[in-house]
Amino acid sequence: MPAIIKSFFDPITSTLSHVVYDHAGGQAAVIDPVLDYDAKSGRTSTIAADKILQFLREQELTLAWILETHAHADHLSSAKYLQQNSGGKIAIGAHIGQVQATFKKLFNLEPGFAVDGSQFDVLFEEDEIFHIGQLQAKALFVPGHTPADMAYQIEDAVFIGDTLFMPDTGTARCDFPGGDAQQLYRSIQKILALPPHTRLFLCHDYPPLDRHHESATTVAAQRADNIHIHDGISEEQFVQMRKKRDATLAVPVLILPAVQVNIRAGTFPPAEPNGISYLKIPLNSL
Ligand SMILES: [Fe+2]
């Protein structure tokens, strides 16, 4: 049975969120949903998430899963908000504890902050099988961008998170804590070994000025044209390119707020005695 997919593009963070479902009136998964965040005011809003909720209502879908490919550094997750409004289990890769431990240390989080992934409902192991209604899904372990990245293969579509971007924009950076270009190369090879017509759904698109944003590409297109990792690029060449390029990239605008919320599965830090929840900025540490 082919998966039906509706993609949503957030123009502020260039993030693609996807709703995957078996049929109208059936079951759905939402992948990498965005929570709007205004860094100037520290105010969150749910414009992007509400569009997804509206779509779920229109199609009369039951939200079974909220799937995170990884702890994002470029946007806050609305997983918790979606769950509060529509139910579903929030899932991420089993290695998320490694990311939580790194950032617990950086942010000096409260002693009770667990680094075992227990903020999430389900932690997927490599190649674990699960179902979205009548659709069969498999969790693929694709570390490199972070040590815990997952991709989700759902019938004939793969949601590739931060591994590959569109062929003209290459691959994800590997310079965050625990990132590893060699690992990313190997993870990408796993994706590129899938049948050529396999549809690859992106987590981001950063289109050049002369094209509109896209939500998907194919294995064949990536193998032919990806500027960083087309057929014939060796692991050594890739690692060298990736390291050189990462050294030139700025820190993502929202990394500090995003990570603090995303390692909590989209929940805000515990409120202080005055009832307000705060995010921390570690000075001279990143
Ligand atoms: Fe990312």
PDB file of C-alpha atoms and ligand atoms in Angstrom:
ATOM      1  CA  MET A   1       0.000   0.000   0.000  1.00  0.00           C
ATOM      2  CA  PRO A   2       1.550   3.378  -0.943  1.00  0.00           C
ATOM      3  CA  ALA A   3       1.809   5.996   1.801  1.00  0.00           C
ATOM      4  CA  ILE A   4      -0.093   9.242   1.244  1.00  0.00           C
ATOM      5  CA  ILE A   5       2.063  12.240   2.110  1.00  0.00           C
ATOM      6  CA  LYS A   6       1.284  15.892   2.694  1.00  0.00           C
ATOM      7  CA  SER A   7       4.297  18.145   3.271  1.00  0.00           C
ATOM      8  CA  PHE A   8       4.378  21.508   5.046  1.00  0.00           C
ATOM      9  CA  PHE A   9       7.219  24.004   4.527  1.00  0.00           C
ATOM     10  CA  ASP A  10       8.152  26.472   7.263  1.00  0.00           C
ATOM     11  CA  PRO A  11       9.764  29.391   5.413  1.00  0.00           C
ATOM     12  CA  ILE A  12      11.387  30.866   8.537  1.00  0.00           C
ATOM     13  CA  THR A  13      13.501  27.807   9.380  1.00  0.00           C
ATOM     14  CA  SER A  14      13.322  26.131   5.925  1.00  0.00           C
ATOM     15  CA  THR A  15      11.994  23.009   7.653  1.00  0.00           C
ATOM     16  CA  LEU A  16       9.739  20.442   6.023  1.00  0.00           C
ATOM     17  CA  SER A  17       7.233  18.643   8.236  1.00  0.00           C
ATOM     18  CA  HIS A  18       5.285  15.730   6.777  1.00  0.00           C
ATOM     19  CA  VAL A  19       1.989  14.032   7.480  1.00  0.00           C
ATOM     20  CA  VAL A  20       2.033  10.383   6.343  1.00  0.00           C
ATOM     21  CA  TYR A  21      -1.176   8.362   6.344  1.00  0.00           C
ATOM     22  CA  ASP A  22      -2.805   5.249   4.959  1.00  0.00           C
ATOM     23  CA  HIS A  23      -6.146   6.716   3.849  1.00  0.00           C
ATOM     24  CA  ALA A  24      -8.532   9.560   4.718  1.00  0.00           C
ATOM     25  CA  GLY A  25     -10.238   8.581   7.943  1.00  0.00           C
ATOM     26  CA  GLY A  26      -7.277   6.330   8.827  1.00  0.00           C
ATOM     27  CA  GLN A  27      -4.100   6.662  10.880  1.00  0.00           C
ATOM     28  CA  ALA A  28      -1.310   9.194  10.493  1.00  0.00           C
ATOM     29  CA  ALA A  29       2.229  10.006  11.554  1.00  0.00           C
ATOM     30  CA  VAL A  30       3.603  13.542  11.687  1.00  0.00           C
ATOM     31  CA  ILE A  31       7.336  13.874  11.090  1.00  0.00           C
ATOM     32  CA  ASP A  32       9.424  16.761  12.467  1.00  0.00           C
ATOM     33  CA  PRO A  33       6.699  19.305  13.327  1.00  0.00           C
ATOM     34  CA  VAL A  34       7.748  22.925  13.991  1.00  0.00           C
ATOM     35  CA  LEU A  35       6.873  25.199  16.909  1.00  0.00           C
ATOM     36  CA  ASP A  36       7.120  28.875  15.921  1.00  0.00           C
ATOM     37  CA  TYR A  37       9.566  30.840  18.063  1.00  0.00           C
ATOM     38  CA  ASP A  38      10.334  34.543  18.034  1.00  0.00           C
ATOM     39  CA  ALA A  39      13.861  34.888  19.406  1.00  0.00           C
ATOM     40  CA  LYS A  40      13.465  38.629  20.053  1.00  0.00           C
ATOM     41  CA  SER A  41      10.515  38.287  22.418  1.00  0.00           C
ATOM     42  CA  GLY A  42      11.002  34.685  23.600  1.00  0.00           C
ATOM     43  CA  ARG A  43       7.444  34.030  22.477  1.00  0.00           C
ATOM     44  CA  THR A  44       6.302  30.714  20.971  1.00  0.00           C
ATOM     45  CA  SER A  45       3.257  30.271  18.750  1.00  0.00           C
ATOM     46  CA  THR A  46       1.575  27.423  16.949  1.00  0.00           C
ATOM     47  CA  ILE A  47       0.816  28.720  13.444  1.00  0.00           C
ATOM     48  CA  ALA A  48       2.739  25.899  11.722  1.00  0.00           C
ATOM     49  CA  ALA A  49       1.445  23.196  14.068  1.00  0.00           C
ATOM     50  CA  ASP A  50      -2.142  24.411  13.760  1.00  0.00           C
ATOM     51  CA  LYS A  51      -1.963  23.977   9.968  1.00  0.00           C
ATOM     52  CA  ILE A  52      -1.066  20.336  10.563  1.00  0.00           C
ATOM     53  CA  LEU A  53      -3.847  19.896  13.109  1.00  0.00           C
ATOM     54  CA  GLN A  54      -6.314  21.405  10.651  1.00  0.00           C
ATOM     55  CA  PHE A  55      -5.180  18.982   7.950  1.00  0.00           C
ATOM     56  CA  LEU A  56      -5.573  16.030  10.330  1.00  0.00           C
ATOM     57  CA  ARG A  57      -9.110  17.187  11.099  1.00  0.00           C
ATOM     58  CA  GLU A  58     -10.003  17.722   7.431  1.00  0.00           C
ATOM     59  CA  GLN A  59      -8.823  14.229   6.520  1.00  0.00           C
ATOM     60  CA  GLU A  60     -10.358  12.768   9.694  1.00  0.00           C
ATOM     61  CA  LEU A  61      -7.024  11.217  10.619  1.00  0.00           C
ATOM     62  CA  THR A  62      -6.085   9.693  13.957  1.00  0.00           C
ATOM     63  CA  LEU A  63      -2.596  10.767  14.952  1.00  0.00           C
ATOM     64  CA  ALA A  64      -0.766   7.581  15.893  1.00  0.00           C
ATOM     65  CA  TRP A  65       2.833   8.836  15.844  1.00  0.00           C
ATOM     66  CA  ILE A  66       4.854  12.025  16.135  1.00  0.00           C
ATOM     67  CA  LEU A  67       8.268  11.074  14.757  1.00  0.00           C
ATOM     68  CA  GLU A  68      11.398  13.141  15.326  1.00  0.00           C
ATOM     69  CA  THR A  69      14.360  12.344  13.111  1.00  0.00           C
ATOM     70  CA  HIS A  70      16.724  13.938  15.672  1.00  0.00           C
ATOM     71  CA  ALA A  71      17.079  16.721  18.254  1.00  0.00           C
ATOM     72  CA  HIS A  72      16.940  19.653  15.840  1.00  0.00           C
ATOM     73  CA  ALA A  73      19.185  22.679  16.228  1.00  0.00           C
ATOM     74  CA  ASP A  74      17.382  24.974  13.791  1.00  0.00           C
ATOM     75  CA  HIS A  75      13.767  24.900  15.010  1.00  0.00           C
ATOM     76  CA  LEU A  76      11.773  24.071  18.109  1.00  0.00           C
ATOM     77  CA  SER A  77       9.566  20.979  17.976  1.00  0.00           C
ATOM     78  CA  SER A  78       5.811  21.150  18.411  1.00  0.00           C
ATOM     79  CA  ALA A  79       5.623  17.404  19.216  1.00  0.00           C
ATOM     80  CA  LYS A  80       4.217  17.995  22.695  1.00  0.00           C
ATOM     81  CA  TYR A  81       1.654  20.538  21.459  1.00  0.00           C
ATOM     82  CA  LEU A  82       0.450  18.147  18.744  1.00  0.00           C
ATOM     83  CA  GLN A  83       0.219  15.316  21.244  1.00  0.00           C
ATOM     84  CA  GLN A  84      -1.774  17.449  23.695  1.00  0.00           C
ATOM     85  CA  ASN A  85      -4.217  18.327  20.925  1.00  0.00           C
ATOM     86  CA  SER A  86      -4.369  15.146  18.905  1.00  0.00           C
ATOM     87  CA  GLY A  87      -2.738  12.302  20.830  1.00  0.00           C
ATOM     88  CA  GLY A  88      -0.107   9.984  19.368  1.00  0.00           C
ATOM     89  CA  LYS A  89       3.206   8.658  20.644  1.00  0.00           C
ATOM     90  CA  ILE A  90       6.321  10.842  20.405  1.00  0.00           C
ATOM     91  CA  ALA A  91       9.289   8.819  19.133  1.00  0.00           C
ATOM     92  CA  ILE A  92      12.973   9.429  18.411  1.00  0.00           C
ATOM     93  CA  GLY A  93      16.129   7.319  18.040  1.00  0.00           C
ATOM     94  CA  ALA A  94      17.384   5.214  20.946  1.00  0.00           C
ATOM     95  CA  HIS A  95      20.692   7.101  21.071  1.00  0.00           C
ATOM     96  CA  ILE A  96      19.021  10.387  22.059  1.00  0.00           C
ATOM     97  CA  GLY A  97      20.389   9.923  25.601  1.00  0.00           C
ATOM     98  CA  GLN A  98      23.869  10.663  24.272  1.00  0.00           C
ATOM     99  CA  VAL A  99      22.651  14.024  22.926  1.00  0.00           C
ATOM    100  CA  GLN A 100      20.760  14.735  26.144  1.00  0.00           C
ATOM    101  CA  ALA A 101      23.866  14.033  28.236  1.00  0.00           C
ATOM    102  CA  THR A 102      25.995  16.413  26.143  1.00  0.00           C
ATOM    103  CA  PHE A 103      23.511  19.250  26.411  1.00  0.00           C
ATOM    104  CA  LYS A 104      22.600  18.602  30.052  1.00  0.00           C
ATOM    105  CA  LYS A 105      26.232  19.370  30.778  1.00  0.00           C
ATOM    106  CA  LEU A 106      26.390  22.451  28.520  1.00  0.00           C
ATOM    107  CA  PHE A 107      23.171  23.952  29.926  1.00  0.00           C
ATOM    108  CA  ASN A 108      23.804  22.721  33.488  1.00  0.00           C
ATOM    109  CA  LEU A 109      20.220  21.431  33.544  1.00  0.00           C
ATOM    110  CA  GLU A 110      18.343  20.502  36.709  1.00  0.00           C
ATOM    111  CA  PRO A 111      19.687  17.325  38.377  1.00  0.00           C
ATOM    112  CA  GLY A 112      16.373  15.561  37.728  1.00  0.00           C
ATOM    113  CA  PHE A 113      16.694  15.919  33.942  1.00  0.00           C
ATOM    114  CA  ALA A 114      17.004  12.294  32.794  1.00  0.00           C
ATOM    115  CA  VAL A 115      19.436  11.438  29.995  1.00  0.00           C
ATOM    116  CA  ASP A 116      17.803   8.138  29.109  1.00  0.00           C
ATOM    117  CA  GLY A 117      15.280   9.405  26.552  1.00  0.00           C
ATOM    118  CA  SER A 118      12.395   8.876  28.985  1.00  0.00           C
ATOM    119  CA  GLN A 119      10.830  12.216  27.951  1.00  0.00           C
ATOM    120  CA  PHE A 120       9.841  10.432  24.718  1.00  0.00           C
ATOM    121  CA  ASP A 121       7.190   7.713  24.527  1.00  0.00           C
ATOM    122  CA  VAL A 122       9.136   5.399  22.203  1.00  0.00           C
ATOM    123  CA  LEU A 123      12.862   5.071  21.450  1.00  0.00           C
ATOM    124  CA  PHE A 124      13.519   3.279  18.183  1.00  0.00           C
ATOM    125  CA  GLU A 125      16.349   0.819  17.800  1.00  0.00           C
ATOM    126  CA  GLU A 126      18.039   0.336  14.432  1.00  0.00           C
ATOM    127  CA  ASP A 127      15.714  -1.298  11.873  1.00  0.00           C
ATOM    128  CA  GLU A 128      12.800  -1.508  14.312  1.00  0.00           C
ATOM    129  CA  ILE A 129       9.478  -2.126  12.549  1.00  0.00           C
ATOM    130  CA  PHE A 130       6.288  -0.252  13.470  1.00  0.00           C
ATOM    131  CA  HIS A 131       2.933   0.480  11.857  1.00  0.00           C
ATOM    132  CA  ILE A 132       0.895   3.552  10.958  1.00  0.00           C
ATOM    133  CA  GLY A 133      -2.523   2.032  10.447  1.00  0.00           C
ATOM    134  CA  GLN A 134      -2.036  -0.254   7.447  1.00  0.00           C
ATOM    135  CA  LEU A 135       1.371   1.171   6.548  1.00  0.00           C
ATOM    136  CA  GLN A 136       4.552  -0.639   7.528  1.00  0.00           C
ATOM    137  CA  ALA A 137       7.420   1.518   8.731  1.00  0.00           C
ATOM    138  CA  LYS A 138      11.061   0.892   9.617  1.00  0.00           C
ATOM    139  CA  ALA A 139      13.331   3.081  11.729  1.00  0.00           C
ATOM    140  CA  LEU A 140      16.741   3.448  10.036  1.00  0.00           C
ATOM    141  CA  PHE A 141      19.723   4.497  12.147  1.00  0.00           C
ATOM    142  CA  VAL A 142      21.585   7.216  10.190  1.00  0.00           C
ATOM    143  CA  PRO A 143      24.020   8.959  12.563  1.00  0.00           C
ATOM    144  CA  GLY A 144      26.556  11.575  11.489  1.00  0.00           C
ATOM    145  CA  HIS A 145      24.799  14.927  11.738  1.00  0.00           C
ATOM    146  CA  THR A 146      24.161  13.963  15.379  1.00  0.00           C
ATOM    147  CA  PRO A 147      24.934  10.623  17.042  1.00  0.00           C
ATOM    148  CA  ALA A 148      21.222   9.781  17.288  1.00  0.00           C
ATOM    149  CA  ASP A 149      19.737  10.576  13.849  1.00  0.00           C
ATOM    150  CA  MET A 150      17.036   8.338  12.450  1.00  0.00           C
ATOM    151  CA  ALA A 151      15.344   8.137   9.048  1.00  0.00           C
ATOM    152  CA  TYR A 152      11.918   6.564   8.656  1.00  0.00           C
ATOM    153  CA  GLN A 153      11.176   4.221   5.775  1.00  0.00           C
ATOM    154  CA  ILE A 154       7.421   4.096   5.323  1.00  0.00           C
ATOM    155  CA  GLU A 155       6.372   1.815   2.470  1.00  0.00           C
ATOM    156  CA  ASP A 156       7.901   3.359  -0.689  1.00  0.00           C
ATOM    157  CA  ALA A 157       9.007   6.621   0.938  1.00  0.00           C
ATOM    158  CA  VAL A 158      11.933   7.445   3.198  1.00  0.00           C
ATOM    159  CA  PHE A 159      12.014  10.494   5.470  1.00  0.00           C
ATOM    160  CA  ILE A 160      15.700  11.193   5.573  1.00  0.00           C
ATOM    161  CA  GLY A 161      16.026  13.882   8.265  1.00  0.00           C
ATOM    162  CA  ASP A 162      19.351  15.713   8.216  1.00  0.00           C
ATOM    163  CA  THR A 163      21.422  13.482   5.975  1.00  0.00           C
ATOM    164  CA  LEU A 164      20.954  14.551   2.358  1.00  0.00           C
ATOM    165  CA  PHE A 165      19.407  17.809   1.158  1.00  0.00           C
ATOM    166  CA  MET A 166      18.341  18.441  -2.440  1.00  0.00           C
ATOM    167  CA  PRO A 167      21.102  17.412  -4.869  1.00  0.00           C
ATOM    168  CA  ASP A 168      22.046  21.069  -5.498  1.00  0.00           C
ATOM    169  CA  THR A 169      22.495  21.792  -1.775  1.00  0.00           C
ATOM    170  CA  GLY A 170      24.344  18.668  -0.711  1.00  0.00           C
ATOM    171  CA  THR A 171      24.418  17.186   2.776  1.00  0.00           C
ATOM    172  CA  ALA A 172      23.909  18.043   6.462  1.00  0.00           C
ATOM    173  CA  ARG A 173      26.691  19.504   8.582  1.00  0.00           C
ATOM    174  CA  CYS A 174      28.573  17.270  10.999  1.00  0.00           C
ATOM    175  CA  ASP A 175      30.142  19.762  13.397  1.00  0.00           C
ATOM    176  CA  PHE A 176      27.620  19.658  16.237  1.00  0.00           C
ATOM    177  CA  PRO A 177      28.660  17.827  19.426  1.00  0.00           C
ATOM    178  CA  GLY A 178      28.917  14.122  18.560  1.00  0.00           C
ATOM    179  CA  GLY A 179      28.669  14.785  14.804  1.00  0.00           C
ATOM    180  CA  ASP A 180      30.893  12.663  12.553  1.00  0.00           C
ATOM    181  CA  ALA A 181      31.395  13.085   8.800  1.00  0.00           C
ATOM    182  CA  GLN A 182      32.610   9.518   8.322  1.00  0.00           C
ATOM    183  CA  GLN A 183      29.480   8.213  10.018  1.00  0.00           C
ATOM    184  CA  LEU A 184      27.306  10.478   7.865  1.00  0.00           C
ATOM    185  CA  TYR A 185      28.943   9.132   4.697  1.00  0.00           C
ATOM    186  CA  ARG A 186      28.165   5.566   5.765  1.00  0.00           C
ATOM    187  CA  SER A 187      24.597   6.460   6.769  1.00  0.00           C
ATOM    188  CA  ILE A 188      24.009   8.115   3.405  1.00  0.00           C
ATOM    189  CA  GLN A 189      25.377   5.085   1.558  1.00  0.00           C
ATOM    190  CA  LYS A 190      22.690   3.022   3.285  1.00  0.00           C
ATOM    191  CA  ILE A 191      20.013   5.359   1.929  1.00  0.00           C
ATOM    192  CA  LEU A 192      21.579   5.451  -1.557  1.00  0.00           C
ATOM    193  CA  ALA A 193      21.584   1.638  -1.680  1.00  0.00           C
ATOM    194  CA  LEU A 194      17.766   1.646  -1.778  1.00  0.00           C
ATOM    195  CA  PRO A 195      16.045   1.158  -5.176  1.00  0.00           C
ATOM    196  CA  PRO A 196      16.686   4.127  -7.519  1.00  0.00           C
ATOM    197  CA  HIS A 197      13.025   5.218  -7.679  1.00  0.00           C
ATOM    198  CA  THR A 198      12.716   5.428  -3.852  1.00  0.00           C
ATOM    199  CA  ARG A 199      11.278   8.793  -2.863  1.00  0.00           C
ATOM    200  CA  LEU A 200      13.379  10.652  -0.295  1.00  0.00           C
ATOM    201  CA  PHE A 201      11.496  13.256   1.752  1.00  0.00           C
ATOM    202  CA  LEU A 202      13.615  16.077   3.104  1.00  0.00           C
ATOM    203  CA  CYS A 203      13.778  17.687   6.534  1.00  0.00           C
ATOM    204  CA  HIS A 204      15.031  20.949   5.018  1.00  0.00           C
ATOM    205  CA  ASP A 205      15.334  22.642   1.689  1.00  0.00           C
ATOM    206  CA  TYR A 206      17.504  25.714   1.176  1.00  0.00           C
ATOM    207  CA  PRO A 207      16.740  26.457  -2.477  1.00  0.00           C
ATOM    208  CA  PRO A 208      18.952  28.750  -4.514  1.00  0.00           C
ATOM    209  CA  LEU A 209      17.187  31.865  -5.819  1.00  0.00           C
ATOM    210  CA  ASP A 210      16.286  30.276  -9.154  1.00  0.00           C
ATOM    211  CA  ARG A 211      14.119  27.448  -7.845  1.00  0.00           C
ATOM    212  CA  HIS A 212      11.126  26.969  -5.538  1.00  0.00           C
ATOM    213  CA  HIS A 213      11.490  24.768  -2.458  1.00  0.00           C
ATOM    214  CA  GLU A 214      10.953  21.024  -2.929  1.00  0.00           C
ATOM    215  CA  SER A 215       9.836  18.439  -0.407  1.00  0.00           C
ATOM    216  CA  ALA A 216      11.246  15.283  -1.977  1.00  0.00           C
ATOM    217  CA  THR A 217      13.820  13.859  -4.349  1.00  0.00           C
ATOM    218  CA  THR A 218      14.850  10.311  -5.322  1.00  0.00           C
ATOM    219  CA  VAL A 219      17.772   7.958  -4.758  1.00  0.00           C
ATOM    220  CA  ALA A 220      18.545   8.129  -8.491  1.00  0.00           C
ATOM    221  CA  ALA A 221      18.671  11.941  -8.493  1.00  0.00           C
ATOM    222  CA  GLN A 222      20.945  11.985  -5.450  1.00  0.00           C
ATOM    223  CA  ARG A 223      23.316   9.402  -6.851  1.00  0.00           C
ATOM    224  CA  ALA A 224      23.577  11.273 -10.128  1.00  0.00           C
ATOM    225  CA  ASP A 225      23.729  14.874  -8.973  1.00  0.00           C
ATOM    226  CA  ASN A 226      24.263  15.449  -5.251  1.00  0.00           C
ATOM    227  CA  ILE A 227      27.044  18.025  -5.173  1.00  0.00           C
ATOM    228  CA  HIS A 228      28.682  16.488  -2.076  1.00  0.00           C
ATOM    229  CA  ILE A 229      28.132  12.763  -2.450  1.00  0.00           C
ATOM    230  CA  HIS A 230      27.156  11.632  -5.958  1.00  0.00           C
ATOM    231  CA  ASP A 231      28.349   8.237  -7.199  1.00  0.00           C
ATOM    232  CA  GLY A 232      32.129   8.106  -7.312  1.00  0.00           C
ATOM    233  CA  ILE A 233      32.805  10.322  -4.259  1.00  0.00           C
ATOM    234  CA  SER A 234      34.916   8.361  -1.789  1.00  0.00           C
ATOM    235  CA  GLU A 235      34.517   8.428   1.977  1.00  0.00           C
ATOM    236  CA  GLU A 236      37.831  10.222   2.267  1.00  0.00           C
ATOM    237  CA  GLN A 237      36.871  12.880  -0.267  1.00  0.00           C
ATOM    238  CA  PHE A 238      33.531  13.419   1.466  1.00  0.00           C
ATOM    239  CA  VAL A 239      35.017  13.710   4.962  1.00  0.00           C
ATOM    240  CA  GLN A 240      37.609  16.191   3.740  1.00  0.00           C
ATOM    241  CA  MET A 241      34.960  18.315   1.969  1.00  0.00           C
ATOM    242  CA  ARG A 242      32.562  18.169   4.938  1.00  0.00           C
ATOM    243  CA  LYS A 243      35.197  19.223   7.498  1.00  0.00           C
ATOM    244  CA  LYS A 244      36.395  22.088   5.341  1.00  0.00           C
ATOM    245  CA  ARG A 245      32.875  23.318   4.705  1.00  0.00           C
ATOM    246  CA  ASP A 246      31.699  22.923   8.327  1.00  0.00           C
ATOM    247  CA  ALA A 247      34.561  25.150   9.454  1.00  0.00           C
ATOM    248  CA  THR A 248      32.988  28.001   7.450  1.00  0.00           C
ATOM    249  CA  LEU A 249      29.379  27.627   8.703  1.00  0.00           C
ATOM    250  CA  ALA A 250      27.867  29.956  11.285  1.00  0.00           C
ATOM    251  CA  VAL A 251      26.177  28.595  14.409  1.00  0.00           C
ATOM    252  CA  PRO A 252      22.430  28.107  13.660  1.00  0.00           C
ATOM    253  CA  VAL A 253      20.364  31.064  14.895  1.00  0.00           C
ATOM    254  CA  LEU A 254      18.073  28.962  17.079  1.00  0.00           C
ATOM    255  CA  ILE A 255      20.470  26.263  18.310  1.00  0.00           C
ATOM    256  CA  LEU A 256      20.391  27.335  21.965  1.00  0.00           C
ATOM    257  CA  PRO A 257      16.605  27.648  22.385  1.00  0.00           C
ATOM    258  CA  ALA A 258      15.842  24.749  20.032  1.00  0.00           C
ATOM    259  CA  VAL A 259      18.024  22.131  21.661  1.00  0.00           C
ATOM    260  CA  GLN A 260      16.782  22.962  25.177  1.00  0.00           C
ATOM    261  CA  VAL A 261      13.192  22.298  24.139  1.00  0.00           C
ATOM    262  CA  ASN A 262      13.827  19.461  21.695  1.00  0.00           C
ATOM    263  CA  ILE A 263      15.770  17.220  24.091  1.00  0.00           C
ATOM    264  CA  ARG A 264      12.641  17.444  26.281  1.00  0.00           C
ATOM    265  CA  ALA A 265      10.429  16.129  23.429  1.00  0.00           C
ATOM    266  CA  GLY A 266       9.000  19.614  22.833  1.00  0.00           C
ATOM    267  CA  THR A 267       8.278  20.434  26.479  1.00  0.00           C
ATOM    268  CA  PHE A 268       9.496  23.703  28.023  1.00  0.00           C
ATOM    269  CA  PRO A 269      11.921  23.636  30.962  1.00  0.00           C
ATOM    270  CA  PRO A 270      10.180  23.400  34.356  1.00  0.00           C
ATOM    271  CA  ALA A 271       8.653  26.739  35.372  1.00  0.00           C
ATOM    272  CA  GLU A 272      10.446  28.711  38.105  1.00  0.00           C
ATOM    273  CA  PRO A 273       8.583  29.696  41.297  1.00  0.00           C
ATOM    274  CA  ASN A 274       7.120  32.760  39.527  1.00  0.00           C
ATOM    275  CA  GLY A 275       5.413  30.455  37.015  1.00  0.00           C
ATOM    276  CA  ILE A 276       7.628  31.404  34.065  1.00  0.00           C
ATOM    277  CA  SER A 277       9.698  28.897  32.078  1.00  0.00           C
ATOM    278  CA  TYR A 278      13.195  30.119  31.110  1.00  0.00           C
ATOM    279  CA  LEU A 279      15.764  29.131  28.491  1.00  0.00           C
ATOM    280  CA  LYS A 280      19.472  29.484  29.248  1.00  0.00           C
ATOM    281  CA  ILE A 281      22.245  31.055  27.187  1.00  0.00           C
ATOM    282  CA  PRO A 282      25.676  29.600  28.067  1.00  0.00           C
ATOM    283  CA  LEU A 283      28.215  32.355  27.496  1.00  0.00           C
ATOM    284  CA  ASN A 284      31.442  31.614  25.585  1.00  0.00           C
ATOM    285  CA  SER A 285      30.787  27.889  25.547  1.00  0.00           C
ATOM    286  CA  LEU A 286      29.660  26.951  22.030  1.00  0.00           C
TER     287      LEU A 286
HETATM  288 FE    FE B   1      19.317  19.063  12.258  1.00  0.00          FE
END
